[in-house]
C-alpha positions as a Markdown table, in Angstrom:
| # | Residue | x | y | z |
|---|---|---|---|---|
| 1 | Unk | -27.4 | 14.4 | -0.3 |
| 2 | Unk | -28.6 | 11.3 | 1.8 |
| 3 | Unk | -26.4 | 8.8 | 4.3 |
| 4 | Unk | -27.3 | 6.1 | 1.3 |
| 5 | Unk | -26.6 | 8.2 | -1.4 |
| 6 | Unk | -23.0 | 9.4 | 0.2 |
| 7 | Unk | -22.2 | 5.9 | 1.0 |
| 8 | Unk | -22.8 | 4.7 | -2.3 |
| 9 | Unk | -20.7 | 7.9 | -3.5 |
| 10 | Unk | -17.5 | 7.4 | -1.2 |
| 11 | Unk | -14.0 | 7.3 | -2.3 |
| 12 | Unk | -12.7 | 3.9 | -3.1 |
| 13 | Unk | -9.7 | 3.8 | -0.5 |
| 14 | Unk | -8.5 | 0.6 | -1.8 |
| 15 | Unk | -7.4 | 2.2 | -4.8 |
| 16 | Unk | -5.3 | 5.0 | -3.1 |
| 17 | Unk | -3.7 | 2.5 | -1.0 |
| 18 | Unk | -3.0 | 0.4 | -4.0 |
| 19 | Unk | -1.7 | 3.3 | -6.0 |
| 20 | Unk | 0.4 | 4.5 | -3.0 |
| 21 | Unk | 1.4 | 0.7 | -2.5 |
| 22 | Unk | 2.6 | 0.8 | -6.0 |
| 23 | Unk | 4.2 | 4.2 | -5.9 |
| 24 | Unk | 6.5 | 3.4 | -3.3 |
| 25 | Unk | 7.5 | 0.7 | -5.4 |
| 26 | Unk | 8.6 | 2.4 | -8.0 |
| 27 | Unk | 10.3 | 4.6 | -5.6 |
| 28 | Unk | 12.4 | 2.4 | -4.2 |
| 29 | Unk | 13.1 | 0.3 | -7.3 |
| 30 | Unk | 14.3 | 3.7 | -9.3 |
| 31 | Unk | 15.9 | 6.0 | -6.9 |
| 32 | Unk | 17.5 | 3.6 | -4.7 |
| 33 | Unk | 18.2 | 0.6 | -7.2 |
| 34 | Unk | 18.2 | 2.5 | -10.0 |
| 35 | Unk | 19.9 | 6.2 | -9.8 |
| 36 | Unk | 21.5 | 6.1 | -6.4 |
| 37 | Unk | 22.3 | 2.2 | -7.1 |
| 38 | Unk | 22.5 | 1.8 | -3.0 |
| 39 | Unk | 21.3 | -1.7 | -2.9 |
| 40 | Unk | 19.7 | -4.3 | -5.3 |
| 41 | Unk | 17.0 | -7.0 | -5.0 |
| 42 | Unk | 19.7 | -9.6 | -3.8 |
| 43 | Unk | 22.5 | -7.2 | -2.7 |
| 44 | Unk | 22.8 | -8.7 | 0.8 |
| 45 | Unk | 21.8 | -12.0 | -0.1 |
| 46 | Unk | 25.0 | -13.3 | -1.4 |
| 47 | Unk | 25.1 | -11.6 | -5.2 |
| 48 | Unk | 26.7 | -8.5 | -4.2 |
| 49 | Unk | 27.0 | -6.6 | -7.8 |
| 50 | Unk | 30.8 | -6.5 | -7.8 |
| 51 | Unk | 30.8 | -9.4 | -11.0 |
| 52 | Unk | 28.6 | -9.0 | -14.0 |
| 53 | Unk | 26.7 | -12.4 | -13.1 |
| 54 | Unk | 25.2 | -10.9 | -10.2 |
| 55 | Unk | 24.6 | -7.5 | -11.6 |
| 56 | Unk | 22.2 | -9.5 | -14.4 |
| 57 | Unk | 21.0 | -11.6 | -11.2 |
| 58 | Unk | 20.1 | -8.5 | -9.4 |
| 59 | Unk | 18.7 | -6.7 | -12.2 |
| 60 | Unk | 16.4 | -9.6 | -13.0 |
| 61 | Unk | 14.9 | -10.0 | -9.9 |
| 62 | Unk | 15.0 | -5.7 | -10.1 |
| 63 | Unk | 12.8 | -6.0 | -12.6 |
| 64 | Unk | 10.5 | -9.4 | -11.2 |
| 65 | Unk | 10.0 | -6.2 | -8.2 |
| 66 | Unk | 9.2 | -3.5 | -10.3 |
| 67 | Unk | 6.5 | -6.3 | -12.1 |
| 68 | Unk | 5.0 | -6.6 | -8.7 |
| 69 | Unk | 4.7 | -2.1 | -8.1 |
| 70 | Unk | 3.0 | -2.1 | -11.6 |
| 71 | Unk | 0.2 | -4.6 | -10.9 |
| 72 | Unk | -0.5 | -2.4 | -7.6 |
| 73 | Unk | -0.5 | 0.7 | -9.9 |
| 74 | Unk | -2.9 | -1.2 | -12.6 |
| 75 | Unk | -5.1 | -3.0 | -9.6 |
| 76 | Unk | -5.8 | 0.9 | -8.0 |
| 77 | Unk | -6.7 | 1.7 | -11.4 |
| 78 | Unk | -9.0 | -0.3 | -11.8 |
| 79 | Unk | -10.4 | -0.2 | -8.8 |
| 80 | Unk | -10.9 | 3.7 | -9.3 |
| 81 | Unk | -12.3 | 3.2 | -12.5 |
| 82 | Unk | -14.5 | 0.8 | -12.2 |
| 83 | Unk | -16.2 | 2.9 | -8.6 |
| 84 | Unk | -15.9 | 6.1 | -10.7 |
| 85 | Unk | -17.6 | 4.7 | -14.0 |
| 86 | Unk | -20.6 | 3.2 | -12.0 |
| 87 | Unk | -21.4 | 5.9 | -9.7 |
| 88 | Unk | -20.1 | 10.1 | -8.9 |
| 89 | Unk | -17.5 | 9.6 | -6.6 |
| 90 | Unk | -17.0 | 12.4 | -2.8 |
| 91 | Unk | -13.4 | 12.9 | -2.9 |
| 92 | Unk | -10.9 | 15.0 | -2.0 |
| 93 | Unk | -7.4 | 15.8 | -2.5 |
| 94 | Unk | -7.1 | 14.7 | 1.5 |
| 95 | Unk | -8.5 | 11.7 | 0.5 |
| 96 | Unk | -6.5 | 10.6 | -2.4 |
| 97 | Unk | -3.2 | 12.4 | -0.6 |
| 98 | Unk | -3.9 | 10.4 | 2.4 |
| 99 | Unk | -4.5 | 6.6 | 0.7 |
| 100 | Unk | -1.6 | 7.4 | -1.2 |
| 101 | Unk | 0.4 | 8.0 | 1.7 |
| 102 | Unk | -0.8 | 5.5 | 3.9 |
| 103 | Unk | -0.1 | 2.8 | 0.7 |
| 104 | Unk | 4.0 | 4.5 | 0.2 |
| 105 | Unk | 4.1 | 3.9 | 3.9 |
| 106 | Unk | 2.7 | 1.2 | 4.0 |
| 107 | Unk | 5.0 | -0.3 | 1.3 |
| 108 | Unk | 7.9 | 1.1 | 3.2 |
| 109 | Unk | 7.2 | -0.5 | 6.5 |
| 110 | Unk | 5.9 | -4.0 | 5.1 |
| 111 | Unk | 8.9 | -4.1 | 2.2 |
| 112 | Unk | 11.3 | -3.0 | 5.0 |
| 113 | Unk | 10.8 | -6.0 | 7.8 |
| 114 | Unk | 10.3 | -8.3 | 5.2 |
| 115 | Unk | 13.2 | -7.5 | 3.0 |
| 116 | Unk | 15.8 | -5.8 | 5.1 |
| 117 | Unk | 15.3 | -6.9 | 8.5 |
| 118 | Unk | 13.9 | -10.5 | 8.2 |
| 119 | Unk | 15.1 | -12.0 | 5.1 |
| 120 | Unk | 18.3 | -9.6 | 5.0 |
| 121 | Unk | 18.0 | -9.8 | 0.8 |
| 122 | Unk | 19.2 | -6.3 | 0.7 |
| 123 | Unk | 19.6 | -2.8 | 3.3 |
| 124 | Unk | 18.4 | 0.6 | 2.1 |
| 125 | Unk | 21.8 | 2.0 | 1.9 |
| 126 | Unk | 25.1 | -0.5 | 1.2 |
| 127 | Unk | 27.3 | 1.9 | 0.1 |
| 128 | Unk | 28.0 | 3.2 | 3.4 |
| 129 | Unk | 29.7 | 1.0 | 6.1 |
| 130 | Unk | 28.1 | -1.9 | 7.1 |
| 131 | Unk | 27.8 | -0.7 | 10.6 |
| 132 | Unk | 26.0 | 1.9 | 9.5 |
| 133 | Unk | 23.2 | 0.3 | 7.6 |
| 134 | Unk | 20.9 | -0.2 | 10.7 |
| 135 | Unk | 20.6 | 3.5 | 10.9 |
| 136 | Unk | 19.6 | 3.8 | 7.1 |
| 137 | Unk | 17.2 | 0.3 | 7.6 |
| 138 | Unk | 15.9 | 2.2 | 10.7 |
| 139 | Unk | 15.1 | 5.5 | 9.1 |
| 140 | Unk | 13.5 | 3.9 | 6.1 |
| 141 | Unk | 10.7 | 2.4 | 8.9 |
| 142 | Unk | 10.9 | 5.3 | 10.4 |
| 143 | Unk | 10.0 | 7.4 | 7.0 |
| 144 | Unk | 7.4 | 4.5 | 6.7 |
| 145 | Unk | 5.3 | 4.6 | 9.9 |
| 146 | Unk | 5.5 | 8.4 | 9.2 |
| 147 | Unk | 3.8 | 8.6 | 6.3 |
| 148 | Unk | 1.6 | 6.1 | 7.0 |
| 149 | Unk | 0.2 | 8.2 | 9.9 |
| 150 | Unk | 0.4 | 11.4 | 8.1 |
| 151 | Unk | -1.7 | 9.6 | 6.0 |
| 152 | Unk | -4.1 | 8.2 | 8.0 |
| 153 | Unk | -4.6 | 11.6 | 9.5 |
| 154 | Unk | -5.1 | 12.6 | 6.3 |
| 155 | Unk | -7.7 | 10.4 | 5.2 |
| 156 | Unk | -9.8 | 10.9 | 8.1 |
| 157 | Unk | -9.7 | 14.6 | 7.8 |
| 158 | Unk | -11.0 | 14.6 | 4.8 |
| 159 | Unk | -13.8 | 11.8 | 5.7 |
| 160 | Unk | -14.7 | 14.5 | 8.2 |
| 161 | Unk | -14.6 | 17.3 | 5.5 |
| 162 | Unk | -16.8 | 15.7 | 3.5 |
| 163 | Unk | -19.3 | 14.2 | 5.9 |
| 164 | Unk | -19.8 | 17.6 | 6.9 |
C-alpha cells in the first residue's frame, strides 16, 4: 500500500478519543455516583444528598452529566462509522485501546480539574473524612494522567506497527 492509501486508511483517532471520553464519563457516573454513591454532581456545591430535595437535584444533574457522556459516545461512533464506510481502515488493538485510554484519561483530568479543583462541585470520595478528600482527588488526577500517558504510548506503538 502506498503512502497516500495508508494516509486515507488511517485509523480515526478522534473516534477512539471521543469513545474514551464517553466511557470515562459513564464509569464516573455509574460507578462513583450510582453504585458506590461517593458523590453526586452538586454534592459539595451546597447540595449534599441529605434531603430528598437535594437528592432529586443531584440526580437530575447526574442525568445531565450522563447525557453529555452519551453524546461523546454517539459522536465517536458517528466518526468511526463515517470514516469506515468510505474506505477500509488500518487499525489495531493498540490504536483503539490507546485512543480509548487517551479519551478516558483526558476525561478524568478535565473533569477532575474543573469539577473537583476549580468549581468544587464535588469530590471523588465524599464518604471519607473531609481532610482525606484531597488524596482521593489527587489519586483520580494521577489515574487520569497515567491512562493518558499509557494511551499515548500504545497509540504511538500501534502507528509504528502499521507503518512497517
